[in-house]
Short mmCIF file of C-alpha atoms in Angstrom, two decimals:
data_model
loop_
_atom_site.label_atom_id
_atom_site.label_comp_id
_atom_site.label_asym_id
_atom_site.label_seq_id
_atom_site.Cartn_x
_atom_site.Cartn_y
_atom_site.Cartn_z
CA UNK A 234 -80.61 -19.62 -7.27
CA UNK A 235 -79.67 -16.31 -8.89
CA UNK A 236 -80.53 -14.90 -12.31
CA UNK A 237 -77.82 -13.66 -14.68
CA UNK A 238 -78.60 -10.08 -13.65
CA UNK A 239 -78.14 -10.81 -9.93
CA UNK A 240 -81.75 -11.28 -8.75
CA UNK A 241 -82.05 -13.93 -6.02
CA UNK A 242 -84.88 -16.35 -6.83
CA UNK A 243 -84.44 -18.87 -4.02
CA UNK A 244 -82.25 -19.44 -0.98
CA UNK A 245 -81.85 -22.48 1.26
CA UNK A 246 -80.34 -22.33 4.74
CA UNK A 247 -79.32 -24.93 7.28
CA UNK A 248 -82.05 -26.66 9.31
CA UNK A 249 -84.38 -26.66 6.30
CA UNK A 250 -85.20 -22.93 6.09
CA UNK A 251 -85.99 -21.62 2.61
CA UNK A 252 -86.86 -18.27 1.06
CA UNK A 253 -88.26 -17.66 -2.43
CA UNK A 254 -88.86 -14.55 -4.50
CA UNK A 255 -92.56 -13.63 -4.67
CA UNK A 256 -94.59 -10.66 -5.79
CA UNK A 257 -95.75 -8.36 -3.00
CA UNK A 258 -99.44 -9.42 -3.25
CA UNK A 259 -98.48 -13.09 -2.90
CA UNK A 260 -95.96 -12.49 -0.10
CA UNK A 261 -98.37 -10.40 1.98
CA UNK A 262 -101.50 -12.49 1.40
CA UNK A 263 -102.00 -14.54 4.55
CA UNK A 264 -105.48 -15.58 3.50
CA UNK A 265 -108.22 -15.59 6.09
CA UNK A 266 -106.03 -17.14 8.77
CA UNK A 267 -104.40 -14.92 11.36
CA UNK A 268 -101.67 -16.33 13.61
CA UNK A 269 -101.49 -14.11 16.69
CA UNK A 270 -98.67 -14.22 19.22
CA UNK A 271 -100.95 -16.04 21.68
CA UNK A 272 -101.41 -18.87 19.17
CA UNK A 273 -97.64 -19.20 18.74
CA UNK A 274 -97.22 -19.39 22.51
CA UNK A 275 -99.79 -22.18 22.81
CA UNK A 276 -98.26 -24.05 19.87
CA UNK A 277 -94.76 -23.91 21.37
CA UNK A 278 -95.65 -24.83 24.97
CA UNK A 279 -93.65 -27.61 26.60
CA UNK A 280 -95.81 -29.25 29.25
CA UNK A 281 -94.02 -31.50 31.75
CA UNK A 282 -95.81 -34.41 33.36
CA UNK A 283 -95.76 -32.77 36.79
CA UNK A 284 -96.83 -29.23 37.65
CA UNK A 285 -94.32 -26.90 39.29
CA UNK A 286 -95.77 -25.23 42.38
CA UNK A 287 -94.65 -21.64 43.09
CA UNK A 288 -92.08 -21.56 40.25
CA UNK A 289 -91.01 -17.98 41.00
CA UNK A 290 -89.63 -19.20 44.35
CA UNK A 291 -87.88 -22.30 43.03
CA UNK A 292 -84.21 -22.47 44.06
CA UNK A 293 -83.10 -25.64 42.24
CA UNK A 294 -84.42 -28.04 39.60
CA UNK A 295 -83.11 -31.15 37.89
CA UNK A 296 -84.66 -32.03 34.55
CA UNK A 297 -84.08 -33.80 31.24
CA UNK A 298 -84.52 -32.10 27.87
CA UNK A 299 -85.09 -34.64 25.09
CA UNK A 300 -85.54 -34.51 21.32
CA UNK A 301 -82.47 -32.41 20.49
CA UNK A 302 -80.73 -32.85 17.14
CA UNK A 303 -77.23 -32.50 18.60
CA UNK A 304 -75.43 -33.48 21.79
CA UNK A 305 -73.99 -30.01 22.52
CA UNK A 306 -76.97 -27.66 22.23
CA UNK A 307 -77.45 -26.88 25.95
CA UNK A 308 -74.99 -24.23 27.23
CA UNK A 309 -73.35 -24.32 30.65
CA UNK A 310 -72.93 -21.31 32.93
CA UNK A 311 -72.75 -20.30 36.59
CA UNK A 312 -76.37 -21.43 37.18
CA UNK A 313 -76.79 -24.24 34.67
CA UNK A 314 -74.81 -27.48 34.57
CA UNK A 315 -75.19 -30.31 32.05
CA UNK A 316 -74.87 -33.52 34.07
CA UNK A 317 -75.24 -36.06 31.28
CA UNK A 318 -76.08 -36.26 27.57
CA UNK A 319 -77.02 -39.45 25.75
CA UNK A 320 -78.28 -40.52 22.35
CA UNK A 321 -81.87 -41.79 22.60
CA UNK A 322 -82.63 -42.45 18.93
CA UNK A 323 -80.70 -42.31 15.67
CA UNK A 324 -81.27 -38.56 15.33
CA UNK A 325 -82.12 -37.37 18.86
CA UNK A 326 -80.28 -36.63 22.09
CA UNK A 327 -81.33 -35.98 25.68
CA UNK A 328 -79.48 -33.92 28.29
CA UNK A 329 -80.00 -33.98 32.05
CA UNK A 330 -79.27 -30.60 33.60
CA UNK A 331 -79.22 -29.02 37.04
CA UNK A 332 -80.28 -25.38 37.30
CA UNK A 333 -80.14 -23.09 40.32
CA UNK A 334 -81.51 -19.65 41.04
CA UNK A 335 -79.07 -16.83 41.66
CA UNK A 336 -77.53 -17.10 45.12
CA UNK A 337 -78.55 -14.40 47.64
CA UNK A 338 -75.01 -14.46 49.09
CA UNK A 339 -73.93 -12.52 46.00
CA UNK A 340 -75.37 -9.39 47.62
CA UNK A 341 -72.52 -9.44 50.15
CA UNK A 342 -69.67 -9.73 47.62
CA UNK A 343 -67.78 -6.83 46.07
CA UNK A 344 -69.23 -5.43 42.85
CA UNK A 345 -67.41 -3.54 40.13
CA UNK A 346 -67.87 0.24 39.93
CA UNK A 347 -69.48 1.67 36.82
CA UNK A 348 -68.60 2.10 34.05
CA UNK A 349 -67.00 -1.32 33.59
CA UNK A 350 -64.36 -1.31 30.86
CA UNK A 351 -62.36 -4.51 31.23
CA UNK A 352 -64.41 -6.79 28.94
CA UNK A 353 -65.02 -6.90 25.19
CA UNK A 354 -66.64 -3.48 24.75
CA UNK A 355 -67.98 -4.03 21.24
CA UNK A 356 -69.71 -7.29 22.13
CA UNK A 357 -71.01 -6.54 25.61
CA UNK A 358 -71.27 -2.75 25.79
CA UNK A 359 -71.81 -1.74 22.19
CA UNK A 360 -74.94 -1.26 20.08
CA UNK A 361 -76.71 -3.67 17.77
CA UNK A 362 -79.66 -3.15 15.40
CA UNK A 363 -82.05 -4.19 18.19
CA UNK A 364 -80.21 -2.49 21.06
CA UNK A 365 -79.49 1.15 20.17
CA UNK A 366 -77.12 1.98 23.01
CA UNK A 367 -76.14 5.36 21.52
CA UNK A 368 -79.65 6.65 20.80
CA UNK A 369 -80.32 9.98 22.58
CA UNK A 370 -83.50 8.71 24.28
CA UNK A 371 -81.66 5.67 25.63
CA UNK A 372 -78.67 7.73 26.76
CA UNK A 373 -80.87 10.31 28.50
CA UNK A 374 -82.85 7.74 30.49
CA UNK A 375 -79.78 5.68 31.33
CA UNK A 376 -78.00 8.78 32.60
CA UNK A 377 -81.01 9.69 34.73
CA UNK A 378 -81.20 6.23 36.30
CA UNK A 379 -77.43 6.11 36.87
CA UNK A 380 -77.19 9.52 38.52
CA UNK A 381 -75.24 9.23 41.77
CA UNK A 382 -74.72 5.47 41.38
CA UNK A 383 -71.27 3.88 41.50
CA UNK A 384 -72.06 0.24 42.33
CA UNK A 385 -72.75 -1.74 39.13
CA UNK A 386 -75.04 -4.32 40.75
CA UNK A 387 -77.15 -1.70 42.50
CA UNK A 388 -77.51 0.20 39.22
CA UNK A 389 -78.47 -3.00 37.36
CA UNK A 390 -81.27 -3.56 39.90
CA UNK A 391 -82.44 0.05 39.53
CA UNK A 392 -82.67 -0.37 35.74
CA UNK A 393 -84.39 -3.75 36.17
CA UNK A 394 -87.03 -2.25 38.46
CA UNK A 395 -87.62 0.73 36.18
CA UNK A 396 -88.24 -1.48 33.14
CA UNK A 397 -90.53 -3.78 35.13
CA UNK A 398 -92.53 -0.89 36.61
CA UNK A 399 -92.81 1.19 33.43
CA UNK A 400 -93.46 -1.45 30.75
CA UNK A 401 -96.95 -2.86 30.29
CA UNK A 402 -96.87 -6.66 30.02
CA UNK A 403 -98.50 -7.21 26.63
CA UNK A 404 -98.24 -9.72 23.77
CA UNK A 405 -97.06 -6.98 21.43
CA UNK A 406 -93.76 -7.57 19.69
CA UNK A 407 -91.50 -4.53 19.48
CA UNK A 408 -88.47 -4.68 17.21
CA UNK A 409 -85.95 -2.56 19.12
CA UNK A 410 -85.13 -1.05 22.50
CA UNK A 411 -86.17 2.41 21.30
CA UNK A 412 -89.54 1.02 20.14
CA UNK A 413 -90.04 -0.48 23.59
CA UNK A 414 -89.12 2.78 25.32
CA UNK A 415 -91.55 4.79 23.20
CA UNK A 416 -94.46 2.35 23.32
CA UNK A 417 -93.94 1.34 26.97
CA UNK A 418 -95.44 -2.10 26.38
CA UNK A 419 -94.37 -5.45 25.04
CA UNK A 420 -93.40 -9.01 25.78
CA UNK A 421 -90.21 -10.45 27.21
CA UNK A 422 -88.03 -9.58 24.21
CA UNK A 423 -89.11 -5.93 24.43
CA UNK A 424 -88.29 -5.77 28.14
CA UNK A 425 -84.92 -7.42 27.54
CA UNK A 426 -83.92 -5.17 24.64
CA UNK A 427 -84.75 -2.07 26.67
CA UNK A 428 -82.93 -3.27 29.78
CA UNK A 429 -79.88 -4.23 27.72
CA UNK A 430 -79.71 -0.85 25.99
CA UNK A 431 -80.04 1.08 29.27
CA UNK A 432 -77.51 -1.10 31.10
CA UNK A 433 -74.92 -0.99 28.32
CA UNK A 434 -75.34 2.77 28.01
CA UNK A 435 -74.55 2.99 31.74
CA UNK A 436 -71.36 0.96 31.28
CA UNK A 437 -72.61 -2.45 32.46
CA UNK A 438 -71.66 -5.36 30.14
CA UNK A 439 -74.90 -7.14 29.25
CA UNK A 440 -75.89 -10.26 27.32
CA UNK A 441 -79.29 -11.22 25.93
CA UNK A 442 -80.39 -14.75 26.82
CA UNK A 443 -83.09 -16.77 25.09
CA UNK A 444 -84.51 -19.90 26.62
CA UNK A 445 -87.45 -21.25 28.58
CA UNK A 446 -89.24 -20.36 31.79
CA UNK A 447 -92.09 -22.12 33.57
CA UNK A 448 -95.44 -20.31 33.33
CA UNK A 449 -98.06 -20.81 36.02
CA UNK A 450 -100.73 -19.49 33.64
CA UNK A 451 -100.07 -22.23 31.07
CA UNK A 452 -98.75 -24.93 33.40
CA UNK A 453 -95.91 -25.32 30.90
CA UNK A 454 -92.50 -24.07 29.92
CA UNK A 455 -92.71 -21.16 27.47
CA UNK A 456 -90.02 -19.53 25.34
CA UNK A 457 -88.65 -16.47 27.07
CA UNK A 458 -85.87 -13.86 27.02
CA UNK A 459 -83.94 -12.17 29.83
CA UNK A 460 -80.61 -10.33 30.32
CA UNK A 461 -77.40 -11.19 32.14
CA UNK A 462 -75.05 -8.52 33.47
CA UNK A 463 -71.38 -8.65 34.43
CA UNK A 464 -70.89 -6.80 37.72
CA UNK A 465 -67.82 -8.66 38.98
CA UNK A 466 -69.62 -11.94 38.28
CA UNK A 467 -72.28 -12.82 35.74
CA UNK A 468 -75.76 -12.29 37.12
CA UNK A 469 -79.14 -13.07 35.52
CA UNK A 470 -82.15 -10.77 36.03
CA UNK A 471 -85.66 -10.79 34.58
CA UNK A 472 -87.25 -7.37 33.92
CA UNK A 473 -90.43 -9.01 32.59
CA UNK A 474 -91.06 -10.84 35.87
CA UNK A 475 -89.41 -8.22 38.07
CA UNK A 476 -86.77 -10.63 39.39
CA UNK A 477 -83.33 -9.51 40.54
CA UNK A 478 -82.66 -13.21 41.22
CA UNK A 479 -84.05 -15.34 38.39
CA UNK A 480 -85.73 -18.51 39.60
CA UNK A 481 -84.47 -21.97 38.71
CA UNK A 482 -87.04 -22.55 35.95
CA UNK A 483 -85.07 -20.19 33.68
CA UNK A 484 -83.38 -22.58 31.20
CA UNK A 485 -80.77 -20.92 28.97
CA UNK A 486 -80.72 -22.14 25.36
CA UNK A 487 -78.87 -19.33 23.52
CA UNK A 488 -77.19 -16.05 24.41
CA UNK A 489 -76.36 -12.75 22.67
CA UNK A 490 -78.36 -11.08 19.91
CA UNK A 491 -75.56 -11.76 17.43
CA UNK A 492 -75.55 -15.52 17.98
CA UNK A 493 -76.86 -17.83 15.22
CA UNK A 494 -80.49 -16.61 14.85
CA UNK A 495 -81.62 -20.07 13.78
CA UNK A 496 -80.20 -21.90 16.81
CA UNK A 497 -83.38 -21.42 18.85
CA UNK A 498 -85.37 -23.04 16.03
CA UNK A 499 -83.55 -26.29 16.79
CA UNK A 500 -85.58 -26.44 20.00
CA UNK A 501 -89.01 -25.00 19.12
CA UNK A 502 -91.53 -27.75 18.46
CA UNK A 503 -88.84 -30.40 18.85
CA UNK A 504 -88.10 -30.94 22.54
CA UNK A 505 -89.77 -32.34 25.62
CA UNK A 506 -88.98 -31.79 29.31
CA UNK A 507 -89.10 -34.31 32.16
CA UNK A 508 -88.74 -32.99 35.70
CA UNK A 509 -86.60 -35.29 37.84
CA UNK A 510 -86.45 -33.36 41.10
#
């Protein structure tokens, strides 16, 4: 809905999202209710029937994700395999998937030297609004961490450890990698943006993954973000949890910061998880 002089009054997007033109006082008035990040986490928890013991050490898990609006929402990759998808109601699907942690045998394989230049540079090595690869502060730190390093996987682990050790784990949302570097605190998205910027600046192709991970604190799956690097093979790390080998409770739902930003909303508040084995 647009006026004759080009002012947008209302927009409607897929999946039911809408935006309307409002005055600033109306748009910024949240009333007396405050919705902190912790409340969003509790609202979006996915609690399976059975608790997962020592999730950070889990090597393999088989589970079913139900309540999806489409049959092809769950991606496949080197860790995650969709075994079966079926229609359970008129408008809902369920997928059974097998997920594994990263294999330790990878440590013994050959890794590419840095910088890696044989993949799509713009998509996997270039900047985005959230990941300012070419910012001087990012370039300076990346260069410092990469000094003397030639093995891409070793450098990825060095960056992963630096982000884990130097970022306070806090429910504070930071918008970009530079924000995270300056504030030195944040949640999983902040850790992932910073890692991605530092790794790309060092010449390591890196993707941003959004999905779920099992939380011992909540006894539930929570929405989470982590990076994947290409070092001869794709490899998932978690700078928030300090994992060079992500555990098997990491369920990938979307990847890349430029992917459909509304895709994750197809899962939040809609799905359930049943652990099979």
